[in-house]
mmCIF file of C-alpha atoms in Angstrom:
data_model
loop_
_atom_site.group_PDB
_atom_site.id
_atom_site.type_symbol
_atom_site.label_atom_id
_atom_site.label_comp_id
_atom_site.label_asym_id
_atom_site.label_seq_id
_atom_site.Cartn_x
_atom_site.Cartn_y
_atom_site.Cartn_z
ATOM 1 C CA MET A 1 -20.958 -18.132 -0.760
ATOM 2 C CA GLU A 2 -22.434 -17.117 2.560
ATOM 3 C CA ASN A 3 -20.573 -14.817 4.966
ATOM 4 C CA LYS A 4 -20.902 -16.633 8.284
ATOM 5 C CA PRO A 5 -18.708 -17.777 11.179
ATOM 6 C CA ILE A 6 -17.442 -21.350 11.129
ATOM 7 C CA SER A 7 -18.887 -23.785 13.649
ATOM 8 C CA ASN A 8 -16.018 -25.727 15.171
ATOM 9 C CA ILE A 9 -12.680 -24.398 16.363
ATOM 10 C CA ASP A 10 -10.122 -26.071 18.598
ATOM 11 C CA LEU A 11 -9.356 -23.029 20.753
ATOM 12 C CA LYS A 12 -6.056 -24.534 21.979
ATOM 13 C CA ALA A 13 -4.925 -25.061 18.368
ATOM 14 C CA PHE A 14 -5.972 -21.491 17.483
ATOM 15 C CA GLU A 15 -3.868 -20.084 20.321
ATOM 16 C CA GLY A 16 -0.478 -18.603 19.476
ATOM 17 C CA LYS A 17 1.057 -16.156 17.041
ATOM 18 C CA TRP A 18 -0.539 -15.098 13.752
ATOM 19 C CA TYR A 19 0.905 -12.814 11.063
ATOM 20 C CA SER A 20 -1.641 -10.482 9.493
ATOM 21 C CA LEU A 21 -0.763 -10.686 5.781
ATOM 22 C CA TYR A 22 -3.557 -8.718 4.095
ATOM 23 C CA SER A 23 -6.450 -6.734 5.478
ATOM 24 C CA ILE A 24 -9.360 -4.477 4.788
ATOM 25 C CA PRO A 25 -8.412 -2.425 7.835
ATOM 26 C CA THR A 26 -10.520 -0.807 10.515
ATOM 27 C CA LEU A 27 -10.074 2.898 11.298
ATOM 28 C CA MET A 28 -7.799 1.955 14.193
ATOM 29 C CA ASP A 29 -5.330 -0.167 12.221
ATOM 30 C CA LYS A 30 -5.529 1.655 8.886
ATOM 31 C CA ASN A 31 -1.833 2.637 8.835
ATOM 32 C CA TRP A 32 -0.405 -0.416 10.580
ATOM 33 C CA ARG A 33 2.099 -2.691 8.869
ATOM 34 C CA GLN A 34 3.928 -5.897 9.853
ATOM 35 C CA THR A 35 1.129 -6.662 12.277
ATOM 36 C CA THR A 36 1.174 -9.807 14.413
ATOM 37 C CA GLU A 37 -1.396 -11.032 16.899
ATOM 38 C CA THR A 38 -0.635 -13.449 19.710
ATOM 39 C CA TYR A 39 -3.656 -15.153 21.272
ATOM 40 C CA THR A 40 -3.420 -16.594 24.796
ATOM 41 C CA LEU A 41 -6.363 -18.702 25.932
ATOM 42 C CA THR A 42 -7.609 -17.880 29.415
ATOM 43 C CA GLU A 43 -9.391 -20.279 31.733
ATOM 44 C CA ASP A 44 -12.795 -18.693 31.237
ATOM 45 C CA ASP A 45 -14.384 -17.213 28.121
ATOM 46 C CA HIS A 46 -11.768 -15.334 26.129
ATOM 47 C CA PHE A 47 -8.335 -14.918 24.586
ATOM 48 C CA ASP A 48 -5.957 -12.231 25.748
ATOM 49 C CA VAL A 49 -4.536 -10.712 22.556
ATOM 50 C CA LEU A 50 -1.203 -8.925 22.124
ATOM 51 C CA THR A 51 -1.005 -7.044 18.827
ATOM 52 C CA THR A 52 2.330 -5.678 17.617
ATOM 53 C CA TYR A 53 2.709 -3.402 14.601
ATOM 54 C CA ARG A 54 4.691 -0.653 12.956
ATOM 55 C CA LYS A 55 3.019 2.483 11.669
ATOM 56 C CA GLU A 56 3.426 2.936 7.935
ATOM 57 C CA GLY A 57 6.837 4.492 7.211
ATOM 58 C CA LYS A 58 8.111 4.083 10.814
ATOM 59 C CA ASP A 59 10.620 1.598 12.267
ATOM 60 C CA GLU A 60 9.436 1.661 15.888
ATOM 61 C CA GLU A 61 7.420 -1.370 16.943
ATOM 62 C CA LYS A 62 4.313 -0.640 19.004
ATOM 63 C CA SER A 63 1.836 -2.911 20.755
ATOM 64 C CA ILE A 64 -1.641 -2.944 22.222
ATOM 65 C CA THR A 65 -3.611 -5.498 24.198
ATOM 66 C CA SER A 66 -7.208 -6.540 23.734
ATOM 67 C CA LYS A 67 -9.551 -9.416 24.463
ATOM 68 C CA LEU A 68 -11.406 -11.790 22.178
ATOM 69 C CA PHE A 69 -14.588 -13.244 23.692
ATOM 70 C CA PHE A 70 -16.501 -16.363 22.657
ATOM 71 C CA GLU A 71 -19.769 -17.817 23.923
ATOM 72 C CA ASP A 72 -20.810 -21.444 24.339
ATOM 73 C CA GLU A 73 -24.237 -20.967 22.737
ATOM 74 C CA LYS A 74 -22.867 -19.481 19.490
ATOM 75 C CA ALA A 75 -20.791 -20.919 16.642
ATOM 76 C CA ASP A 76 -17.148 -21.144 17.722
ATOM 77 C CA GLY A 77 -16.162 -18.608 15.051
ATOM 78 C CA ASP A 78 -18.697 -16.010 16.221
ATOM 79 C CA MET A 79 -16.562 -13.917 18.580
ATOM 80 C CA LYS A 80 -16.383 -10.357 19.865
ATOM 81 C CA ALA A 81 -13.200 -8.271 20.056
ATOM 82 C CA GLN A 82 -12.786 -5.689 22.799
ATOM 83 C CA PHE A 83 -10.116 -3.006 22.491
ATOM 84 C CA LEU A 84 -11.756 -0.529 24.824
ATOM 85 C CA TRP A 85 -14.116 -1.504 27.633
ATOM 86 C CA PRO A 86 -17.112 -1.829 27.412
ATOM 87 C CA PHE A 87 -17.251 -1.775 23.598
ATOM 88 C CA LYS A 88 -17.122 -5.018 21.605
ATOM 89 C CA ILE A 89 -17.123 -5.487 17.832
ATOM 90 C CA GLY A 90 -17.981 -8.495 15.696
ATOM 91 C CA TYR A 91 -15.050 -10.782 14.948
ATOM 92 C CA TRP A 92 -16.038 -13.693 12.730
ATOM 93 C CA ILE A 93 -13.684 -16.485 11.816
ATOM 94 C CA ILE A 94 -15.037 -17.244 8.341
ATOM 95 C CA GLU A 95 -12.332 -19.647 7.173
ATOM 96 C CA LEU A 96 -9.712 -21.718 8.970
ATOM 97 C CA ALA A 97 -7.226 -24.189 7.505
ATOM 98 C CA ASP A 98 -7.585 -27.758 8.779
ATOM 99 C CA ASP A 99 -4.005 -27.579 10.066
ATOM 100 C CA TYR A 100 -4.503 -24.071 11.534
ATOM 101 C CA SER A 101 -1.867 -22.652 9.175
ATOM 102 C CA TYR A 102 -4.083 -19.749 8.104
ATOM 103 C CA VAL A 103 -7.270 -18.029 9.214
ATOM 104 C CA VAL A 104 -9.611 -15.494 7.632
ATOM 105 C CA VAL A 105 -11.347 -13.084 9.996
ATOM 106 C CA GLY A 106 -14.347 -11.189 8.736
ATOM 107 C CA HIS A 107 -17.203 -9.099 10.016
ATOM 108 C CA PRO A 108 -21.007 -9.564 10.002
ATOM 109 C CA ASP A 109 -21.384 -6.434 7.824
ATOM 110 C CA LYS A 110 -18.259 -7.183 5.704
ATOM 111 C CA GLU A 111 -16.665 -3.941 6.948
ATOM 112 C CA TYR A 112 -13.207 -5.424 7.476
ATOM 113 C CA LEU A 113 -11.247 -8.559 6.644
ATOM 114 C CA PHE A 114 -7.981 -10.067 7.845
ATOM 115 C CA ILE A 115 -6.042 -12.879 6.182
ATOM 116 C CA MET A 116 -3.573 -14.232 8.728
ATOM 117 C CA ALA A 117 -1.094 -17.104 8.761
ATOM 118 C CA ARG A 118 1.352 -18.767 11.130
ATOM 119 C CA GLU A 119 4.223 -17.654 8.875
ATOM 120 C CA PRO A 120 4.929 -14.153 7.510
ATOM 121 C CA LYS A 121 4.138 -15.270 3.959
ATOM 122 C CA MET A 122 1.773 -17.565 2.079
ATOM 123 C CA GLU A 123 1.862 -19.432 -1.233
ATOM 124 C CA ALA A 124 0.566 -17.140 -3.975
ATOM 125 C CA ASP A 125 -1.951 -19.695 -5.322
ATOM 126 C CA LEU A 126 -3.473 -20.228 -1.881
ATOM 127 C CA LEU A 127 -3.743 -16.482 -1.310
ATOM 128 C CA VAL A 128 -5.479 -15.976 -4.681
ATOM 129 C CA HIS A 129 -8.043 -18.678 -3.826
ATOM 130 C CA ILE A 130 -8.703 -17.230 -0.345
ATOM 131 C CA ILE A 131 -9.207 -13.739 -1.797
ATOM 132 C CA GLU A 132 -11.615 -15.114 -4.422
ATOM 133 C CA ARG A 133 -13.692 -16.908 -1.747
ATOM 134 C CA CYS A 134 -13.835 -13.641 0.232
ATOM 135 C CA ARG A 135 -15.015 -11.800 -2.885
ATOM 136 C CA LEU A 136 -17.755 -14.412 -3.359
ATOM 137 C CA LYS A 137 -18.819 -13.828 0.267
ATOM 138 C CA GLY A 138 -19.352 -10.139 -0.529
ATOM 139 C CA TYR A 139 -16.133 -8.486 0.671
ATOM 140 C CA ASP A 140 -14.700 -5.645 -1.438
ATOM 141 C CA VAL A 141 -11.321 -7.292 -1.961
ATOM 142 C CA SER A 142 -10.093 -4.274 -3.960
ATOM 143 C CA GLU A 143 -9.632 -2.640 -0.533
ATOM 144 C CA LEU A 144 -7.144 -5.297 0.682
ATOM 145 C CA VAL A 145 -3.853 -3.827 1.926
ATOM 146 C CA SER A 146 -0.590 -5.745 2.294
ATOM 147 C CA GLN A 147 0.853 -5.824 5.796
ATOM 148 C CA GLU A 148 4.334 -5.809 4.214
ATOM 149 C CA HIS A 149 5.917 -8.682 6.115
ATOM 150 C CA PHE A 150 9.383 -9.399 4.736
#
C-alpha cells in the first residue's frame, strides 16, 4: 500500500474534537498521554488546533495551541502543522472513515503516526485492521504507544 495523503476531505466534518488513541510520537509529544486535539476551521486556509494532554505519570492537564494549514492546489489530506512559527512539518491524513469517526495521520517520511477517533476508544478489530494497513504502508507499528484513554 502506498503512503500518501487522501484526496477529498470535508473540512467542516473534520472539525471538532479527536482523541489520540495510539501514536508513533514525535520528540515533542513522546511522553504525552490522554491527548486530545480540537480543530477549529478558520475562514482562510487553516485550522486552529488546541491540544490537551497529561505527561506520563502526572495528573495535571496541559495544553498547547498550533495551526494546521492546507492548500487548494494539493490533496486535501496534504497539510502542514505549525507549532512554532515559522516552522511547519508534514501532516498527512492517510486514512479517514467515511463517517469521520476515525482518522489516521501520517508523515511523508513515515516518522510518526497518529490513530485518532471521535471517542476515547475503538473496536479492537477495527484497530487491528488500521494498524495492519499502516504496516503495509511502511510504518514501524512496533513503535506505536497507547495514549491511555480510560
